[in-house]
Amino acid sequence: MSLKSEIPIFEVKQLSFRVREQLILENVSFEIFSGEYIAIIGPNGGGKTTLIRLLLNLEKQTSGEIKIFGKKLKDFKEWYKIGYVPQRATLVDETFPATVEDIVKMGRVARRGIFAGMSSEDKAKVHDAMQKMDILDLKDKMVGTLSGGQRQRVMIARALASSPKILILDEPNTGVDMVSQQRFYGLLGKLNKEENITILFITHDIGVIADDIGRLFTINRKATICNDPKKLLSCDEVSDLYGIPAHSLANHKHEH
Amino acid sequence: MFEMLSYDFMQRAFIAGLFIATLASISGTFVVLKRYSLMSETLAHSALVGVAIGLVAGYNPLWVAVVISILSAWLIEYLRSSFSIYSDAVLSIMLSGSLALAVIIVSLGGAFNNSLFSYLFGSILSVSNADVYTIVGFGSISLAFLLLFSKELYFIAYDEEVAKTSGIKVKFLNFLLVTVVAIIIALSIRVVGSLLIGALMVIPTVAALQYRVGFRNTMFIALFFALFSVIFGMSLSYYFSLPSGATIVLSVIAIFIISLLINKK
Ligand SMILES: Nc1ncnc2c1ncn2[C@@H]1O[C@H](COP(=O)(O)OP(=O)(O)OP(=O)(O)O)[C@@H](O)[C@H]1O
Ligand SMILES: [Mg+2]
């Protein structure tokens, strides 16, 4: 596979981010290509969320360059190609008036234009997204009444409804039990393999997913790219990163 | 009950009131979901500055109120999005500041009278033909905006950042929303009064939220509650010669309490 000949989804060069005197990200560079399945790990406060916010133009970098589908962030218009699920997305306000379908339909809003109602294509995409995430039977339920694992699938379905090329998930597994997590990773793997959706996600559960992922980024102010996560547990960087022996990482469960 | 509708002034009051109920409750749904409730209260007090200027300088108070209310909405939204000051603190400062300013303008201009009183608490007797035209004119434009952008505004209320990363013009729509809310508040002070309009905007939605239904149904329920309270409140106002804002607000609070009790788990 000659990855280098195609335009990367993200091209990041010498990216740094500073808040007042504090350097939060330093000289981070990487490329993400279509079809990849990448996990980002790192200690709390390491800058993982910040990196993703920079990629999504929610934060402005201090220096360095970000290109998205070959374009500078400020010139990029096709945001529907990106599906983003932020950290703590599943902790929705219990009283927010939204059914599962209301939320998934949001995924189509930016593509519909001002005057348009839901076209038959919109409806089909919303239906598809709910089907893929296995939440069709929940569609009329209020989101506030769902379990953490169910909400998580609703959030992904919303992101999927715009037919994105890449899914960016920030700790999607917070507050979700082990069984639901396994099922969730199964779904993500399927999206990646069968739908060719690129996946970039932040997690603390590296032991659980080591089999599926293609590459592993570790972020702790600086970034290190681990190209063979099968050898994950021997990656010295990972040990250094958390400052604990690597073997204990394999069983590390992160709960908030 | 229909005997009161044989009076011209009551017909005007009802047209204006039902229009305002519709505007206040639909915009109110977004106001509540975006946690802008205190902002509507603040804008109502800024509108009062406009009323004061209008009364003293002899311009149409409603028009001046619309202008001042829009300007302060922009100021609030600018402060909110550009500085990380606690936004409720900014709002309380502006709220009391506006009230103080309005009182001073009115005192200096010697306009402390019944006319001012009716702008504070609403009055069905004082709705003129010109007021009805102003309310229907500005109100229709505002309503059209709210309905056209309701799906975008709903998405932004749900999660501003996710909406932004989906390509929605969040900043622009937030400014438009506060502008429309400012207009609606200024228009409403004729019938509901500036001290009470915040309640008509916020409470129907808060009551509707108790029923735990989806977005569309929440908005319909809020609209229904607002229309009902305005009809009921204005009738009370007519029969007992009470300020209409007060009777409308007590009606909507009664609906809220009933909704709370019905939906108690
Ligand atoms: N806009 C900002 N202003 C001030 N500090 C910021 C800002 N953005 C990020 N930071 C700081 O940057 C550091 C990294 O935060 P970030 O949320 O990216 O960490 P993280 O790796 O996602 O951590 P976690 O695993 O806890 O989610 C933190 O110390 C945070 O306080
Ligand atoms: Mg984070």
XYZ file of N, CA and C in Angstrom, chain B residues 10-187:
534
model
N -60.007 45.376 23.741
C -59.757 43.976 24.091
C -59.345 43.168 22.865
N -59.939 43.501 21.711
C -59.525 42.799 20.488
C -58.047 43.044 20.223
N -57.658 44.330 20.354
C -56.232 44.661 20.148
C -55.352 43.933 21.158
N -55.798 43.945 22.406
C -54.999 43.298 23.443
C -54.854 41.797 23.157
N -55.936 41.178 22.676
C -55.859 39.739 22.403
C -54.961 39.421 21.209
N -55.087 40.226 20.152
C -54.205 39.986 19.002
C -52.753 40.105 19.447
N -52.446 41.212 20.137
C -51.080 41.424 20.594
C -50.656 40.319 21.561
N -51.537 39.980 22.479
C -51.204 38.991 23.504
C -50.933 37.610 22.933
N -51.779 37.160 21.996
C -51.590 35.827 21.430
C -50.314 35.780 20.590
N -50.055 36.890 19.906
C -48.815 36.955 19.120
C -47.599 36.861 20.037
N -47.675 37.605 21.115
C -46.556 37.633 22.049
C -46.367 36.279 22.737
N -47.480 35.627 23.059
C -47.383 34.300 23.675
C -46.637 33.346 22.747
N -46.973 33.409 21.443
C -46.327 32.541 20.468
C -44.828 32.839 20.389
N -44.507 34.124 20.244
C -43.103 34.523 20.120
C -42.309 34.178 21.379
N -42.896 34.518 22.536
C -42.162 34.333 23.785
C -41.911 32.859 24.058
N -42.890 32.002 23.773
C -42.697 30.599 24.130
C -41.763 29.901 23.160
N -41.857 30.208 21.867
C -40.970 29.532 20.907
C -39.534 29.996 21.101
N -39.317 31.303 21.217
C -37.945 31.752 21.470
C -37.511 31.276 22.851
N -38.478 31.204 23.775
C -38.167 30.772 25.132
C -37.601 29.364 25.200
N -38.067 28.483 24.297
C -37.528 27.124 24.290
C -36.016 27.155 24.085
N -35.560 27.955 23.136
C -34.113 28.044 22.900
C -33.405 28.765 24.043
N -34.069 29.792 24.558
C -33.478 30.555 25.667
C -33.220 29.636 26.868
N -34.206 28.814 27.186
C -34.044 27.925 28.335
C -32.980 26.863 28.063
N -33.036 26.244 26.887
C -32.090 25.165 26.587
C -30.662 25.685 26.513
N -30.491 26.911 26.083
C -29.150 27.497 26.033
C -28.746 28.104 27.371
N -29.613 28.006 28.342
C -29.368 28.581 29.683
C -29.167 30.094 29.605
N -30.025 30.727 28.841
C -29.998 32.174 28.690
C -31.121 32.827 29.500
N -31.712 32.088 30.440
C -32.900 32.615 31.124
C -32.643 33.980 31.757
N -31.518 34.090 32.435
C -31.213 35.360 33.099
C -31.017 36.483 32.076
N -30.557 36.079 30.875
C -30.358 37.088 29.842
C -31.686 37.726 29.441
N -32.736 36.930 29.352
C -34.016 37.503 28.946
C -34.475 38.513 30.001
N -34.209 38.185 31.251
C -34.541 39.106 32.339
C -33.761 40.420 32.186
N -32.491 40.287 31.888
C -31.639 41.473 31.739
C -32.107 42.338 30.564
N -32.424 41.690 29.449
C -32.873 42.448 28.278
C -34.179 43.186 28.563
N -35.027 42.567 29.354
C -36.289 43.219 29.692
C -36.020 44.518 30.448
N -35.000 44.512 31.286
C -34.656 45.734 32.015
C -33.986 46.764 31.112
N -33.179 46.294 30.158
C -32.590 47.233 29.199
C -33.683 47.885 28.365
N -34.694 47.086 28.012
C -35.794 47.628 27.217
C -36.452 48.785 27.954
N -36.435 48.664 29.266
C -37.019 49.719 30.082
C -36.287 51.050 29.909
N -34.983 50.966 29.711
C -34.213 52.190 29.436
C -34.770 52.834 28.163
N -35.049 52.000 27.169
C -35.631 52.510 25.923
C -36.986 53.150 26.159
N -37.800 52.490 26.968
C -39.121 53.043 27.289
C -38.958 54.408 27.953
N -38.024 54.491 28.902
C -37.787 55.746 29.625
C -37.395 56.855 28.655
N -36.449 56.538 27.772
C -36.024 57.537 26.788
C -37.212 57.965 25.930
N -37.979 56.980 25.476
C -39.137 57.269 24.638
C -40.140 58.180 25.348
N -40.451 57.850 26.591
C -41.442 58.635 27.351
C -40.968 60.067 27.555
N -39.672 60.199 27.906
C -39.150 61.525 28.212
C -38.955 62.353 26.953
N -38.420 61.723 25.888
C -38.097 62.487 24.681
C -39.271 62.568 23.708
N -40.333 61.822 24.003
C -41.502 61.908 23.153
C -41.455 61.059 21.881
N -40.574 60.035 21.874
C -40.615 59.078 20.769
C -41.505 57.914 21.168
N -41.840 57.062 20.185
C -42.600 55.854 20.479
C -41.758 54.944 21.387
N -42.176 54.743 22.646
C -41.357 53.989 23.601
C -41.041 52.571 23.118
N -41.979 51.960 22.394
C -41.784 50.586 21.947
C -40.606 50.488 20.970
N -40.538 51.467 20.063
C -39.463 51.464 19.074
C -38.102 51.679 19.738
N -38.048 52.646 20.636
C -36.775 52.906 21.309
C -36.375 51.675 22.136
N -37.377 51.043 22.753
C -37.094 49.846 23.547
C -36.481 48.750 22.678
N -37.021 48.571 21.459
C -36.479 47.550 20.552
C -35.001 47.837 20.270
N -34.697 49.089 19.976
C -33.313 49.455 19.631
C -32.358 49.219 20.816
N -32.735 49.731 21.980
C -31.858 49.599 23.157
C -31.700 48.131 23.552
N -32.767 47.401 23.453
C -32.733 45.995 23.815
C -31.785 45.209 22.888
N -31.848 45.523 21.584
C -30.942 44.847 20.634
C -29.488 45.202 20.955
N -29.232 46.479 21.209
C -27.856 46.889 21.501
C -27.324 46.176 22.745
N -28.157 46.068 23.766
C -27.607 45.415 24.955
C -27.474 43.904 24.745
N -28.330 43.321 23.917
C -28.166 41.895 23.600
C -26.825 41.652 22.925
N -26.469 42.526 22.005
C -25.184 42.375 21.316
C -24.020 42.528 22.288
N -24.159 43.517 23.170
C -23.103 43.725 24.163
C -22.923 42.477 25.047
N -24.053 41.925 25.486
C -23.978 40.731 26.344
C -23.343 39.561 25.596
N -23.787 39.338 24.365
C -23.272 38.208 23.589
C -21.786 38.390 23.288
N -21.393 39.638 23.046
C -19.980 39.925 22.803
C -19.157 39.631 24.062
N -19.636 40.122 25.204
C -18.927 39.873 26.462
C -18.858 38.381 26.762
N -19.964 37.672 26.496
C -20.039 36.252 26.787
C -19.047 35.450 25.944
N -18.962 35.796 24.650
C -18.141 34.966 23.770
C -16.687 35.424 23.730
N -16.390 36.636 24.176
C -15.028 37.134 24.024
C -14.217 37.158 25.314
N -14.872 37.247 26.459
C -14.127 37.281 27.714
C -14.630 36.169 28.596
N -13.716 35.608 29.383
C -14.229 34.579 30.281
C -14.576 35.189 31.639
N -15.564 36.076 31.632
C -16.118 36.578 32.884
C -17.315 35.674 33.179
N -17.610 35.470 34.452
C -18.812 34.696 34.769
C -20.000 35.387 34.147
N -20.700 34.675 33.271
C -21.705 35.393 32.490
C -22.902 35.799 33.344
N -23.209 35.031 34.405
C -24.345 35.470 35.222
C -24.006 36.746 35.994
N -22.740 36.913 36.318
C -22.335 38.147 36.999
C -22.495 39.346 36.065
N -22.046 39.192 34.818
C -22.212 40.262 33.826
C -23.685 40.631 33.708
N -24.524 39.586 33.658
C -25.951 39.826 33.483
C -26.551 40.579 34.675
N -26.182 40.193 35.891
C -26.761 40.923 37.033
C -26.304 42.364 37.048
N -25.058 42.594 36.690
C -24.570 43.971 36.659
C -25.393 44.791 35.670
N -25.576 44.215 34.472
C -26.325 44.958 33.453
C -27.789 45.124 33.830
N -28.333 44.101 34.506
C -29.738 44.159 34.894
C -29.983 45.324 35.853
N -29.213 45.365 36.938
C -29.468 46.444 37.894
C -29.039 47.793 37.324
N -27.977 47.793 36.531
C -27.526 49.029 35.897
C -28.613 49.628 35.017
N -29.268 48.781 34.208
C -30.315 49.275 33.314
C -31.480 49.853 34.106
N -31.883 49.122 35.141
C -33.019 49.578 35.937
C -32.700 50.938 36.562
N -31.494 51.057 37.112
C -31.083 52.316 37.736
C -31.121 53.452 36.714
N -30.569 53.153 35.532
C -30.520 54.162 34.481
C -31.934 54.591 34.070
N -32.816 53.609 33.911
C -34.192 53.908 33.502
C -34.878 54.792 34.546
N -34.687 54.452 35.804
C -35.321 55.229 36.873
C -34.815 56.673 36.861
N -33.515 56.844 36.670
C -32.954 58.194 36.650
C -33.483 59.011 35.472
N -33.506 58.361 34.286
C -34.022 59.081 33.115
C -35.462 59.525 33.348
N -36.260 58.605 33.851
C -37.673 58.911 34.079
C -37.841 60.009 35.127
N -37.057 59.944 36.210
C -37.160 60.958 37.275
C -36.785 62.336 36.753
N -35.645 62.406 36.058
C -35.198 63.692 35.530
C -36.219 64.257 34.559
N -36.830 63.378 33.768
C -37.785 63.849 32.760
C -39.174 64.064 33.332
N -39.353 63.798 34.626
C -40.659 63.986 35.253
C -41.745 63.087 34.682
N -41.374 61.867 34.270
C -42.361 60.992 33.643
C -42.785 59.841 34.550
N -42.594 60.022 35.868
C -43.021 58.996 36.822
C -44.532 59.025 36.927
N -45.216 58.240 36.156
C -46.675 58.294 36.175
C -47.263 56.950 35.774
N -48.547 56.928 35.558
C -49.235 55.685 35.233
C -48.745 55.029 33.958
N -48.345 55.869 33.020
C -47.881 55.341 31.755
C -46.665 54.444 31.976
N -45.756 54.888 32.829
C -44.584 54.076 33.152
C -45.012 52.782 33.834
N -45.956 52.912 34.756
C -46.466 51.763 35.500
C -46.951 50.666 34.541
N -47.623 51.078 33.466
C -48.166 50.091 32.533
C -47.059 49.370 31.767
N -45.905 50.054 31.588
C -44.789 49.377 30.926
C -44.083 48.398 31.871
N -44.226 48.645 33.157
C -43.594 47.738 34.118
C -44.380 46.442 34.285
N -45.719 46.569 34.336
C -46.526 45.404 34.678
C -47.512 44.993 33.592
N -47.521 45.712 32.484
C -48.411 45.350 31.393
C -49.810 45.891 31.616
N -50.478 46.202 30.503
C -51.830 46.729 30.616
C -52.591 46.443 29.333
N -53.784 45.864 29.475
C -54.569 45.573 28.277
C -55.233 46.822 27.724
N -55.351 47.847 28.571
C -56.045 49.060 28.126
C -55.200 49.899 27.193
N -53.853 49.711 27.295
C -52.979 50.680 26.644
C -52.484 50.243 25.267
N -52.930 49.072 24.771
C -52.433 48.604 23.478
C -53.102 49.390 22.348
N -52.303 50.179 21.637
C -52.871 50.996 20.558
C -52.814 50.251 19.226
N -53.459 50.803 18.218
C -53.352 50.210 16.882
C -51.913 50.169 16.415
N -51.203 51.281 16.657
C -49.793 51.338 16.244
C -48.995 50.231 16.923
N -49.300 49.970 18.208
C -48.609 48.894 18.919
C -48.867 47.548 18.242
N -50.127 47.325 17.879
C -50.462 46.041 17.241
C -49.677 45.887 15.942
N -49.611 46.967 15.133
C -48.848 46.872 13.885
C -47.375 46.584 14.166
N -46.818 47.299 15.145
C -45.409 47.083 15.477
C -45.169 45.636 15.908
N -46.059 45.144 16.772
C -45.891 43.785 17.293
C -46.025 42.749 16.178
N -47.048 42.909 15.334
C -47.252 41.924 14.264
C -46.130 42.016 13.229
N -45.698 43.230 12.917
C -44.638 43.405 11.915
C -43.313 42.808 12.353
N -42.754 43.354 13.437
C -41.478 42.826 13.935
C -41.606 41.357 14.351
N -42.768 41.050 14.937
C -42.982 39.698 15.441
C -42.955 38.660 14.342
N -43.544 38.981 13.180
C -43.571 37.995 12.090
C -42.165 37.695 11.593
N -41.358 38.757 11.481
C -39.978 38.543 11.028
C -39.223 37.656 12.026
N -39.405 37.957 13.296
C -38.728 37.175 14.329
C -39.163 35.718 14.295
N -40.461 35.529 14.147
C -40.989 34.165 14.133
C -40.455 33.392 12.931
N -40.417 34.056 11.777
C -39.912 33.406 10.565
C -38.477 32.936 10.796
N -37.673 33.801 11.410
C -36.286 33.428 11.686
C -36.216 32.199 12.588
N -36.994 32.221 13.665
C -36.934 31.113 14.629
C -37.313 29.795 13.973
N -38.334 29.846 13.115
C -38.784 28.604 12.505
C -37.798 28.125 11.438
N -37.257 29.083 10.657
C -36.290 28.708 9.617
C -35.057 28.039 10.205
N -34.579 28.574 11.312
C -33.331 28.068 11.871
C -33.531 27.165 13.078
N -34.758 26.668 13.265
C -34.980 25.927 14.512
C -34.081 24.698 14.627
N -33.834 23.998 13.518
C -33.001 22.800 13.657
C -31.556 23.137 14.001
N -31.045 24.241 13.425
C -29.691 24.674 13.759
C -29.623 25.153 15.223
N -30.608 25.949 15.622
C -30.607 26.477 16.994
C -30.721 25.354 18.023
N -31.496 24.348 17.665
C -31.645 23.199 18.563
C -30.309 22.464 18.715
N -29.632 22.256 17.607
C -28.319 21.594 17.613
C -27.330 22.414 18.462
N -27.330 23.724 18.270
C -26.411 24.576 19.035
C -26.741 24.506 20.532
N -28.041 24.481 20.845
C -28.434 24.400 22.254
C -27.982 23.074 22.858
N -27.987 22.040 22.049
C -27.576 20.724 22.530
C -26.076 20.694 22.797
N -25.287 21.118 21.836
C -23.835 21.144 22.027
C -23.212 22.108 21.026
N -22.824 23.258 21.533
C -22.329 24.331 20.684
C -21.092 23.904 19.886
N -20.180 23.186 20.537
C -18.931 22.838 19.852
C -19.136 21.764 18.796
N -19.967 20.781 19.111
C -20.227 19.751 18.107
C -20.935 20.382 16.906
N -21.856 21.297 17.178
C -22.533 21.991 16.082
C -21.505 22.721 15.222
N -20.558 23.388 15.878
C -19.543 24.126 15.138
C -18.691 23.187 14.275
N -18.288 22.063 14.840
C -17.467 21.140 14.059
C -18.276 20.414 12.987
N -19.595 20.555 12.999
C -20.380 19.987 11.890
C -20.541 21.000 10.775
N -20.021 22.198 10.972
C -20.091 23.195 9.915
C -21.229 24.191 10.088
N -21.813 24.263 11.274
C -22.891 25.227 11.503
C -22.297 26.558 11.952
N -22.859 27.655 11.429
C -22.332 28.989 11.742
C -22.814 29.413 13.123
N -22.162 28.893 14.145
C -22.630 29.052 15.517
C -22.638 30.512 15.967
N -21.540 31.206 15.715
C -21.422 32.580 16.185
C -22.519 33.464 15.598
N -22.676 33.351 14.298
C -23.675 34.119 13.570
C -25.083 33.828 14.102
N -25.400 32.546 14.254
C -26.744 32.180 14.701
C -26.994 32.604 16.148
N -25.958 32.540 16.990
C -26.116 33.012 18.362
C -26.452 34.498 18.390
N -25.771 35.267 17.541
C -26.065 36.700 17.472
C -27.486 36.942 16.976
N -27.876 36.205 15.943
C -29.242 36.364 15.445
C -30.266 36.004 16.511
N -30.000 34.917 17.238
C -30.957 34.505 18.264
C -31.119 35.575 19.336
N -30.003 36.093 19.846
C -30.151 37.107 20.904
C -30.808 38.372 20.353
N -30.579 38.673 19.086
C -31.242 39.832 18.478
C -32.751 39.637 18.469
N -33.159 38.463 18.021
C -34.586 38.172 17.955
C -35.206 38.164 19.350
N -34.492 37.584 20.303
C -35.001 37.557 21.674
C -35.155 38.991 22.193
N -34.194 39.839 21.880
C -34.259 41.240 22.308
C -35.495 41.925 21.715
N -35.739 41.672 20.436
C -36.911 42.272 19.790
C -38.198 41.782 20.454
N -38.275 40.482 20.651
C -39.497 39.905 21.225
C -39.758 40.467 22.617
N -38.703 40.585 23.403
C -38.873 41.120 24.758
C -39.377 42.558 24.707
N -38.771 43.359 23.857
C -39.186 44.757 23.778
C -40.647 44.860 23.335
N -41.042 43.990 22.378
C -42.432 44.032 21.904
C -43.409 43.620 23.000
